[in-house]
PDB file of N, CA and C in Angstrom:
ATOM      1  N   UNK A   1       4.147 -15.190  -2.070  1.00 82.00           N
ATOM      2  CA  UNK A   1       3.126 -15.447  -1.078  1.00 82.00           C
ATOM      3  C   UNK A   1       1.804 -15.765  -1.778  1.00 82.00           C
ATOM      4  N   UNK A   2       1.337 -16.061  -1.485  1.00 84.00           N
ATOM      5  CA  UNK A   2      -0.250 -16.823  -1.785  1.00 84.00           C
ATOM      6  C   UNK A   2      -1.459 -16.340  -1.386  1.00 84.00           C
ATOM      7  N   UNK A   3      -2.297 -15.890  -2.233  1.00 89.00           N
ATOM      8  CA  UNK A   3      -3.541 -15.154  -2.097  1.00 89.00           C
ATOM      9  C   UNK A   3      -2.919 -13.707  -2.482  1.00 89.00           C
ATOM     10  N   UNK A   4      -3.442 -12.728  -1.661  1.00 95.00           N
ATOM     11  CA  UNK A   4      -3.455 -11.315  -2.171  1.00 95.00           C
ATOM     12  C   UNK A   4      -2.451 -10.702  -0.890  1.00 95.00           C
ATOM     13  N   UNK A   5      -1.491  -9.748  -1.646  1.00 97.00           N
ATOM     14  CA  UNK A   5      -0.691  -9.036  -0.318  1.00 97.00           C
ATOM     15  C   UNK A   5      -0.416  -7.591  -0.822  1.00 97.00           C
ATOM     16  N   UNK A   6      -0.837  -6.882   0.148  1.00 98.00           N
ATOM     17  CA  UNK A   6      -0.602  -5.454   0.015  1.00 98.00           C
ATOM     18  C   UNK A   6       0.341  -4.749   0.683  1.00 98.00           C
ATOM     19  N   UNK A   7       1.595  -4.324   0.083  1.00 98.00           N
ATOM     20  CA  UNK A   7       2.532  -3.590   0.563  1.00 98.00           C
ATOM     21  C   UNK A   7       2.426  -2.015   0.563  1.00 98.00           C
ATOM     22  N   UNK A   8       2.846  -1.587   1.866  1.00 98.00           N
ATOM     23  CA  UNK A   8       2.316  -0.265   2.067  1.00 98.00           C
ATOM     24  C   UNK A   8       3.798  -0.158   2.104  1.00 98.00           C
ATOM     25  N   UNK A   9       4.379   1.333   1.409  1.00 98.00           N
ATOM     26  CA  UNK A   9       5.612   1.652   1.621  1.00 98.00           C
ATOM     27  C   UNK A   9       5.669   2.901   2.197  1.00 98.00           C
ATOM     28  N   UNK A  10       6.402   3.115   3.058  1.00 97.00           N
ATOM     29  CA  UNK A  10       6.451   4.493   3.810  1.00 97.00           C
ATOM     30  C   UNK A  10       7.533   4.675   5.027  1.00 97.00           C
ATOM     31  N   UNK A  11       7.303   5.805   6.051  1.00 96.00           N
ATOM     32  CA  UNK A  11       8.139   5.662   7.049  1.00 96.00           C
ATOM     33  C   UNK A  11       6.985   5.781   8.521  1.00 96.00           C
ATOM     34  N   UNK A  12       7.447   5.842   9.416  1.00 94.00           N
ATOM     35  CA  UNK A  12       6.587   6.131  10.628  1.00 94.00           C
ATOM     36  C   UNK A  12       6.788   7.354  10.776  1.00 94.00           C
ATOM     37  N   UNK A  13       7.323   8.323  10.440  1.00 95.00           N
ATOM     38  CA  UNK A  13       7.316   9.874  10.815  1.00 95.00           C
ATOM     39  C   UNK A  13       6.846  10.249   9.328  1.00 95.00           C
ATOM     40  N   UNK A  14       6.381   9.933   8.964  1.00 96.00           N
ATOM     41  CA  UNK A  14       5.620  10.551   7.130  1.00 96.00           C
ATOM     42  C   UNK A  14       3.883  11.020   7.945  1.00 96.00           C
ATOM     43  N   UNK A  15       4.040  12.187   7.475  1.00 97.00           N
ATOM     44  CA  UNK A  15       2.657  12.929   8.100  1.00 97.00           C
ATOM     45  C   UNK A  15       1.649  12.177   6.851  1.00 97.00           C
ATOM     46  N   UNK A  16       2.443  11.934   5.866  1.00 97.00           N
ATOM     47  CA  UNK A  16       1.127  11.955   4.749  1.00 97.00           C
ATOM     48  C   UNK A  16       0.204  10.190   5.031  1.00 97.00           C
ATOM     49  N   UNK A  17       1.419   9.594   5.252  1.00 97.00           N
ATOM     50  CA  UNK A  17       1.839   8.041   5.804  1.00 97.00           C
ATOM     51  C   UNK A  17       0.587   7.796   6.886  1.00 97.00           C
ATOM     52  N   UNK A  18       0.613   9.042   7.902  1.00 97.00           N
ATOM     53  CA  UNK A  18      -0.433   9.386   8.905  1.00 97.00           C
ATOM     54  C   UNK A  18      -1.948   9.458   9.181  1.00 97.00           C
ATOM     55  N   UNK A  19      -1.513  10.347   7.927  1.00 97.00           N
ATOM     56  CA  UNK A  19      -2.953  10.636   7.526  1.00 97.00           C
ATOM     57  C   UNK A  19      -3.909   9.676   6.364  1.00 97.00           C
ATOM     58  N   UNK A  20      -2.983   8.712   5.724  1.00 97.00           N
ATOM     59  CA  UNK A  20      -4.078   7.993   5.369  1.00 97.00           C
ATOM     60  C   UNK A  20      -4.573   6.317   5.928  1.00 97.00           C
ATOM     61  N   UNK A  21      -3.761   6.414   7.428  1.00 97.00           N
ATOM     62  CA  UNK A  21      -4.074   5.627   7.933  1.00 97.00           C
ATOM     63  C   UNK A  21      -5.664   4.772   8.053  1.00 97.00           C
ATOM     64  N   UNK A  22      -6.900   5.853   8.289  1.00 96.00           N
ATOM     65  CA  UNK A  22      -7.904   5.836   9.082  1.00 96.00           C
ATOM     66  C   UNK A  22      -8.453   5.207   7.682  1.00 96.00           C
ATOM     67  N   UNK A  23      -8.434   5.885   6.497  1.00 96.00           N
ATOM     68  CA  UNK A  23      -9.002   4.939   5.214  1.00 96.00           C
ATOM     69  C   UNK A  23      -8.409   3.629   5.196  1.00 96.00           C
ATOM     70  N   UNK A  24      -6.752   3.658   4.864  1.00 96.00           N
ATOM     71  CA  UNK A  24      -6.445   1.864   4.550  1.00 96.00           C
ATOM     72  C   UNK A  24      -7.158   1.061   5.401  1.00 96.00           C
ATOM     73  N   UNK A  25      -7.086   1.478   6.849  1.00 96.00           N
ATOM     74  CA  UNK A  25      -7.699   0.443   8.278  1.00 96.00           C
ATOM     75  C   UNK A  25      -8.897   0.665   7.813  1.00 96.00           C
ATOM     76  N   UNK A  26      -9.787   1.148   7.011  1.00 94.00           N
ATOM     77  CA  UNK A  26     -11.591   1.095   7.004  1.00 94.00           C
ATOM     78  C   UNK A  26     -11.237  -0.199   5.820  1.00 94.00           C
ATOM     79  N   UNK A  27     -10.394  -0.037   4.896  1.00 94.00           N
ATOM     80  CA  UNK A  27     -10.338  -0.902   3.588  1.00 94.00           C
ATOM     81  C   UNK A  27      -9.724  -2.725   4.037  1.00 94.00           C
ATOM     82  N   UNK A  28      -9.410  -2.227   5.004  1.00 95.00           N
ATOM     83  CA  UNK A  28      -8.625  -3.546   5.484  1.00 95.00           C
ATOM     84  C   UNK A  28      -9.569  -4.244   6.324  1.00 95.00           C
ATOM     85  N   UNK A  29     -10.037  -3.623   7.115  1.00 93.00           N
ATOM     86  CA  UNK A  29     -11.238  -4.063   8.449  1.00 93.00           C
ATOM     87  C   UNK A  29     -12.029  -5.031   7.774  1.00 93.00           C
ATOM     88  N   UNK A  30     -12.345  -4.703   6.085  1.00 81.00           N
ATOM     89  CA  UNK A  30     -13.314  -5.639   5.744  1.00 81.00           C
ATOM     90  C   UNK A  30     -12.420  -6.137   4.506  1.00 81.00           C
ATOM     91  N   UNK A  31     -11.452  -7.188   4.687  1.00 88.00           N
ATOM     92  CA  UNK A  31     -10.768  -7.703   4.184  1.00 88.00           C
ATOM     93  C   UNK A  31     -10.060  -8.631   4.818  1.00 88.00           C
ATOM     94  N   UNK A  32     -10.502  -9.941   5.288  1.00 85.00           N
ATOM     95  CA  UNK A  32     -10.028 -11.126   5.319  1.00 85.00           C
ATOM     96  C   UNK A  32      -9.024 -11.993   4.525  1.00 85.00           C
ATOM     97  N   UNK A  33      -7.899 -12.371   4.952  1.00 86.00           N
ATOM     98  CA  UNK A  33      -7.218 -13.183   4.163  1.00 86.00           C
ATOM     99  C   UNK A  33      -6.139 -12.033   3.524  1.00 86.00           C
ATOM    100  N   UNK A  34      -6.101 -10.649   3.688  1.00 94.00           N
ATOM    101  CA  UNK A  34      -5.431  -9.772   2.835  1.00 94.00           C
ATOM    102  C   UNK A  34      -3.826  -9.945   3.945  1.00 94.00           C
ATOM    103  N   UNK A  35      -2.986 -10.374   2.629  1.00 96.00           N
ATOM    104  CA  UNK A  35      -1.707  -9.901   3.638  1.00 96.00           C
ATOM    105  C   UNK A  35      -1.297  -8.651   3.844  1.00 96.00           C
ATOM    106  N   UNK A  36      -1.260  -7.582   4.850  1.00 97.00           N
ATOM    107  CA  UNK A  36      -1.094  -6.051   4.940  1.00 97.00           C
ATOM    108  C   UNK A  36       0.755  -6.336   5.368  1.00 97.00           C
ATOM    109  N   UNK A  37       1.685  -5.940   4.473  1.00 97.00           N
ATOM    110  CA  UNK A  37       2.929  -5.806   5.005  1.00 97.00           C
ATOM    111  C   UNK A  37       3.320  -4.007   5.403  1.00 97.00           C
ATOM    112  N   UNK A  38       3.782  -3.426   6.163  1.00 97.00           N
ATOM    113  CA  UNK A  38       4.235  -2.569   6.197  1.00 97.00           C
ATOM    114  C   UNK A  38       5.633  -2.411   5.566  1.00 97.00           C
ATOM    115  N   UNK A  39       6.609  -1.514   4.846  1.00 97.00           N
ATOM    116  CA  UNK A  39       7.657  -1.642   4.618  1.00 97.00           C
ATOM    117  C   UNK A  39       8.170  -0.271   4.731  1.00 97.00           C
ATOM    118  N   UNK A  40       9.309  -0.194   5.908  1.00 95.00           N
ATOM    119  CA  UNK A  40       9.941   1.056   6.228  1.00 95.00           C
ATOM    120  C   UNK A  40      10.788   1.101   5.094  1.00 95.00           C
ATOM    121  N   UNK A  41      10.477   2.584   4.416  1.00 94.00           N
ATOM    122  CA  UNK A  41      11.329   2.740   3.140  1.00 94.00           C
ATOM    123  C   UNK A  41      12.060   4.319   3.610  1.00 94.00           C
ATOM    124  N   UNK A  42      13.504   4.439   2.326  1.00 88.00           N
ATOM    125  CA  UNK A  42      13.900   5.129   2.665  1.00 88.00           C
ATOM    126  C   UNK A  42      15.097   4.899   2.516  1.00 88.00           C
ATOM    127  N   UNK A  43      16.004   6.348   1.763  1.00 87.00           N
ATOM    128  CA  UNK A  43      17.509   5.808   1.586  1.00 87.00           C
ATOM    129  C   UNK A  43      18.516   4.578   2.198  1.00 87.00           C
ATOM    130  N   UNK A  44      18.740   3.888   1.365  1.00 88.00           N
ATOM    131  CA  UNK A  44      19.449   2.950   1.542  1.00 88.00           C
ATOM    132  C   UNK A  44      18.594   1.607   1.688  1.00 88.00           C
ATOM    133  N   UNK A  45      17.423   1.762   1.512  1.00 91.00           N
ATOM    134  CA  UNK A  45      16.088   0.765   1.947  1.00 91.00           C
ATOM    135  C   UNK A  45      15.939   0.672  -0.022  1.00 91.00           C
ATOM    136  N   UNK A  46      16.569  -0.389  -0.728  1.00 93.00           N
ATOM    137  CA  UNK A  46      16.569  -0.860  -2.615  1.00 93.00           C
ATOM    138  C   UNK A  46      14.706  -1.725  -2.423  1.00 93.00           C
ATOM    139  N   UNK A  47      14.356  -2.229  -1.545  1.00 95.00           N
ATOM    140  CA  UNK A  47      13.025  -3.134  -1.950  1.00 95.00           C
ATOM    141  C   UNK A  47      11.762  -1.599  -2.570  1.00 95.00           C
ATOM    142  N   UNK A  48      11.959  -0.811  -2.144  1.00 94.00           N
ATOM    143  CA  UNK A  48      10.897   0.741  -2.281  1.00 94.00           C
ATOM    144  C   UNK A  48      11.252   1.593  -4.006  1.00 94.00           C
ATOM    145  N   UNK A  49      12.628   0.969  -4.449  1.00 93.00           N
ATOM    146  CA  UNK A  49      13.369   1.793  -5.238  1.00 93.00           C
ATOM    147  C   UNK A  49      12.845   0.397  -6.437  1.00 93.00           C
ATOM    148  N   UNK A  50      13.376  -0.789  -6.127  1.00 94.00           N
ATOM    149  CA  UNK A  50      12.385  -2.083  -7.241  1.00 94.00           C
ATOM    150  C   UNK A  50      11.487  -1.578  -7.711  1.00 94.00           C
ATOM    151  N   UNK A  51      10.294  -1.290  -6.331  1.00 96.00           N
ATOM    152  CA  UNK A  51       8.804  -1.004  -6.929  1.00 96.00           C
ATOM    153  C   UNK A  51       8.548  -0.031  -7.561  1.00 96.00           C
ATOM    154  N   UNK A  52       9.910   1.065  -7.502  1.00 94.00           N
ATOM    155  CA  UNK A  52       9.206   2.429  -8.533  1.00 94.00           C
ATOM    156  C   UNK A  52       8.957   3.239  -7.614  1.00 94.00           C
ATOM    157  N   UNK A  53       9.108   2.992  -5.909  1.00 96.00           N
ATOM    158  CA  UNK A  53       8.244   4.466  -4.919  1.00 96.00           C
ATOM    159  C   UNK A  53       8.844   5.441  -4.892  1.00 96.00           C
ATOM    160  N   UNK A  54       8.537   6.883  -5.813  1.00 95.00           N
ATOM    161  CA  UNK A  54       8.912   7.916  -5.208  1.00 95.00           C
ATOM    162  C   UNK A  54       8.389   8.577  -4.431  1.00 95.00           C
ATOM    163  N   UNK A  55       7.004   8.094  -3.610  1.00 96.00           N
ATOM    164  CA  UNK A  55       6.466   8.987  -3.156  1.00 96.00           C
ATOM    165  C   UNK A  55       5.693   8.226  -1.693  1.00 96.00           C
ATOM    166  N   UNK A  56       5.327   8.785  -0.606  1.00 97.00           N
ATOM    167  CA  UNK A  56       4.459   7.879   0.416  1.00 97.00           C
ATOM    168  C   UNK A  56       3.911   8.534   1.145  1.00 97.00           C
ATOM    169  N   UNK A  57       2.512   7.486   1.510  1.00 98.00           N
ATOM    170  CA  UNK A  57       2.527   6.183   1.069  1.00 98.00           C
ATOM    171  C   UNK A  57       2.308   5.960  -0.154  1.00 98.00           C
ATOM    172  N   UNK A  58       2.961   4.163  -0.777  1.00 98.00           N
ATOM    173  CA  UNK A  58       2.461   4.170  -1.966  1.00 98.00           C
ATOM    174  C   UNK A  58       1.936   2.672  -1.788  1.00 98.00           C
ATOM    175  N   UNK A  59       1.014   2.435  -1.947  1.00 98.00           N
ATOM    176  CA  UNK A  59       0.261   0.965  -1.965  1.00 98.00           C
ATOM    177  C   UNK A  59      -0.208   0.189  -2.932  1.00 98.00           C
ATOM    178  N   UNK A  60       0.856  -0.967  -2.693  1.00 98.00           N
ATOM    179  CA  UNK A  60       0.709  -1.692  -4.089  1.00 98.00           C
ATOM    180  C   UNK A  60       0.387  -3.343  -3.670  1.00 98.00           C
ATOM    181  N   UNK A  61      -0.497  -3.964  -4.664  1.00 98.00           N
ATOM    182  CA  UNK A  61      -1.420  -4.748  -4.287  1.00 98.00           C
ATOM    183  C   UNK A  61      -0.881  -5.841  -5.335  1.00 98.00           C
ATOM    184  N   UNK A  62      -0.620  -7.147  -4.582  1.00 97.00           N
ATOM    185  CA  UNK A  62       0.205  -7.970  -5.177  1.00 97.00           C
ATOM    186  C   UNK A  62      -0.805  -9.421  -5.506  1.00 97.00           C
ATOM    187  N   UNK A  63      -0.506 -10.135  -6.526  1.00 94.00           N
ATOM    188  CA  UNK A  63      -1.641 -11.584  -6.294  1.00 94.00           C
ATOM    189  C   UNK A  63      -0.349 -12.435  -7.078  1.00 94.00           C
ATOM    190  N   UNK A  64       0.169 -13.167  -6.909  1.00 91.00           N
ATOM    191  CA  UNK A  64       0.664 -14.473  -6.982  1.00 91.00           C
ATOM    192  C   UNK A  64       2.025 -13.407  -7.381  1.00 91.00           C
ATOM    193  N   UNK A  65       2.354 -12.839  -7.086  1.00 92.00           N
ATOM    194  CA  UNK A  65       3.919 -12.091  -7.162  1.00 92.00           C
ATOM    195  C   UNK A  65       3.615 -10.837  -8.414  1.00 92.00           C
ATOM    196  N   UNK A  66       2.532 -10.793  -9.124  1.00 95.00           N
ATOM    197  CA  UNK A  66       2.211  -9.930 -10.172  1.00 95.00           C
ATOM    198  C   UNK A  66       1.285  -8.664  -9.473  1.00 95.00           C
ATOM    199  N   UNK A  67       1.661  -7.323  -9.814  1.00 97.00           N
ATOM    200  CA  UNK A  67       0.653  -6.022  -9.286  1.00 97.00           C
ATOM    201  C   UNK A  67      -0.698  -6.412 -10.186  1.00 97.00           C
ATOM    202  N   UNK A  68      -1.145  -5.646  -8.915  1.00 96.00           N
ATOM    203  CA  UNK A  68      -2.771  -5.915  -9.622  1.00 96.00           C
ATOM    204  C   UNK A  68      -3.409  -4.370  -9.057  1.00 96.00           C
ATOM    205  N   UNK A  69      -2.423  -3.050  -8.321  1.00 97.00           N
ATOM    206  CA  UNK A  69      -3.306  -1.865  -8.299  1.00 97.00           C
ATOM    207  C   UNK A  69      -2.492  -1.002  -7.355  1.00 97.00           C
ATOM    208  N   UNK A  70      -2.228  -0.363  -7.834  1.00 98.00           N
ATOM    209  CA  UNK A  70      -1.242   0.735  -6.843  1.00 98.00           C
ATOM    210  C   UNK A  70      -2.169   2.243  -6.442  1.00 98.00           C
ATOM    211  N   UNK A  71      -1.833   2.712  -5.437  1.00 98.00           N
ATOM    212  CA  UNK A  71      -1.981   3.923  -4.904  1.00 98.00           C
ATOM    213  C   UNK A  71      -0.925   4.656  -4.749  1.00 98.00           C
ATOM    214  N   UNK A  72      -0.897   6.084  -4.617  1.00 98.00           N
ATOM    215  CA  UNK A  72      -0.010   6.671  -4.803  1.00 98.00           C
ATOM    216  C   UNK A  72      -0.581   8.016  -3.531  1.00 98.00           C
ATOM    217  N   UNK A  73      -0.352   7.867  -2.152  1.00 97.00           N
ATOM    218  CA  UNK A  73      -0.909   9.216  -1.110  1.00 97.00           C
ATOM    219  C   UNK A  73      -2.667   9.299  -1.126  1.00 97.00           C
ATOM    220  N   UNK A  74      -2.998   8.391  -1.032  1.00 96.00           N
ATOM    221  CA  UNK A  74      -4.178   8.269  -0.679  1.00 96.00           C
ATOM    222  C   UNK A  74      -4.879   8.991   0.664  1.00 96.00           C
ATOM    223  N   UNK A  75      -6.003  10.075   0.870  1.00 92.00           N
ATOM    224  CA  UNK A  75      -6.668  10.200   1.843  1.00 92.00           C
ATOM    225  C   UNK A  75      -7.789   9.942   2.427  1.00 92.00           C
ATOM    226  N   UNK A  76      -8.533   9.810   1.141  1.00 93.00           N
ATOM    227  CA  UNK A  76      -9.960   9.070   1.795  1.00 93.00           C
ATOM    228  C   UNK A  76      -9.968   7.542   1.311  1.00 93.00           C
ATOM    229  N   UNK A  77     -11.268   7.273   1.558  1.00 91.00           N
ATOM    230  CA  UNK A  77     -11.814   5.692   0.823  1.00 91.00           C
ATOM    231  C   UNK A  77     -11.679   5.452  -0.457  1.00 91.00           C
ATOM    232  N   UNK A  78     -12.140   6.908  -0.566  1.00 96.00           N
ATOM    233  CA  UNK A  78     -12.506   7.043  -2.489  1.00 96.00           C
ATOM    234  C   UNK A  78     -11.150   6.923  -3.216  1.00 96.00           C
ATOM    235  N   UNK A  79     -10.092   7.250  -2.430  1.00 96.00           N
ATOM    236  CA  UNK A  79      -9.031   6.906  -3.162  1.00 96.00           C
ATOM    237  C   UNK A  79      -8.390   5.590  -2.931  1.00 96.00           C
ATOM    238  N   UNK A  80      -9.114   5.010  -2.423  1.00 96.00           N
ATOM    239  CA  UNK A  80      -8.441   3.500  -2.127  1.00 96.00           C
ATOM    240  C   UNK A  80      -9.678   2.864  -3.107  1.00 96.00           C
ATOM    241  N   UNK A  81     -10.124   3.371  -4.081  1.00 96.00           N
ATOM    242  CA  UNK A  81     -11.470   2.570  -4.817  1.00 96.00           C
ATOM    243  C   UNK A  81     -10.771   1.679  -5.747  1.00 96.00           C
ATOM    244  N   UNK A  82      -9.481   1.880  -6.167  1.00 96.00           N
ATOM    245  CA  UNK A  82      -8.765   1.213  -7.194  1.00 96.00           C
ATOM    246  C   UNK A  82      -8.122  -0.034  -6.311  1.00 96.00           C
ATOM    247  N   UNK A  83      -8.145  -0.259  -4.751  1.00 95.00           N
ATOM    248  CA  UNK A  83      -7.384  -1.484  -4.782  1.00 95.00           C
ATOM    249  C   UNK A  83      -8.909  -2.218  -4.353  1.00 95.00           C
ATOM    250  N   UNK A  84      -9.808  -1.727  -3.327  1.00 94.00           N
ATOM    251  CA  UNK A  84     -11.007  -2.308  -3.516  1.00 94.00           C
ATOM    252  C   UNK A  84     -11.149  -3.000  -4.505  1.00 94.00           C
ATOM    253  N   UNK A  85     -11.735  -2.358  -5.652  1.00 95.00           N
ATOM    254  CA  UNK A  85     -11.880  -3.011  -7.050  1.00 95.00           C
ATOM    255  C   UNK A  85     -11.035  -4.074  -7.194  1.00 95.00           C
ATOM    256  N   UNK A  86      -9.905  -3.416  -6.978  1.00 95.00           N
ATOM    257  CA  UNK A  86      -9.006  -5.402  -7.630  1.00 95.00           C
ATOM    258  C   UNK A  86      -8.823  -6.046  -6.429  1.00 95.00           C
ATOM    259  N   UNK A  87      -9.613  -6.374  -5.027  1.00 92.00           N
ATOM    260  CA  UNK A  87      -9.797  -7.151  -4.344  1.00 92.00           C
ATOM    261  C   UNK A  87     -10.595  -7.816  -4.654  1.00 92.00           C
ATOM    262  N   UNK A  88     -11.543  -6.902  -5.231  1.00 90.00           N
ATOM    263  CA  UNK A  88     -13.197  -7.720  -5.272  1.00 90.00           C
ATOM    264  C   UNK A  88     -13.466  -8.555  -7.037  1.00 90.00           C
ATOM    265  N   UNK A  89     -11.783  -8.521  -7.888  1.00 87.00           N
ATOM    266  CA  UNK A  89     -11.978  -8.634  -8.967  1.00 87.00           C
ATOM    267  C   UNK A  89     -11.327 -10.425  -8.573  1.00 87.00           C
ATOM    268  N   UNK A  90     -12.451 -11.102  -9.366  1.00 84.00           N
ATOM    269  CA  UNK A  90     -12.101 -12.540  -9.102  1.00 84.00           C
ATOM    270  C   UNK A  90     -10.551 -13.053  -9.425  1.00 84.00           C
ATOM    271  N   UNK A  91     -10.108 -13.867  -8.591  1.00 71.00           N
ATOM    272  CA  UNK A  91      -8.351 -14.351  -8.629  1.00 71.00           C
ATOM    273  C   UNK A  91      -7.776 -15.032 -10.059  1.00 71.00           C
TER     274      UNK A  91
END
């Protein structure tokens, strides 16, 4: 895909998944052009097991098919400062 895409891996019943909703949506709100994929992960789900997720959410930030910044259970902003940064780091 083309430009920048951020895959969030997780499930819909993940409390942790839950709770760091209200930050990604503050990080996203001001992010145009960002592709946000959701990806229901979870035994028998191999695309979560590629990326390495043992844990969720885990958010990993993609630019021409190469990572450019992962999270690992993020709750506030401050922990989303590492994909910020490589949004705002020129393409």
């Amino acid at each position: 895909m083309p430009g920048a895409v951020l895959l969030e891996f997780g499930a819909p019943w993940c409390g942790h998944c839950r709770a760091a909703q209200p930050a990604l949506q503050a990080l996203l709100a001001a992010r145009d052009g960002l592709t946000h994929l959701k990806i229901e992960d979870g035994r028998g789900r191999p695309l979560g097991r590629a990326f390495g997720v043992k844990l969720w959410p885990t958010l990993v930030l993609l630019r021409a098919g190469q990572e450019q910044a992962r999270v690992v259970r993020p709750l506030s902003r401050e922990d989303l400062a590492v994909l910020a940064s490589a949004l705002d780091a020129p393409a």
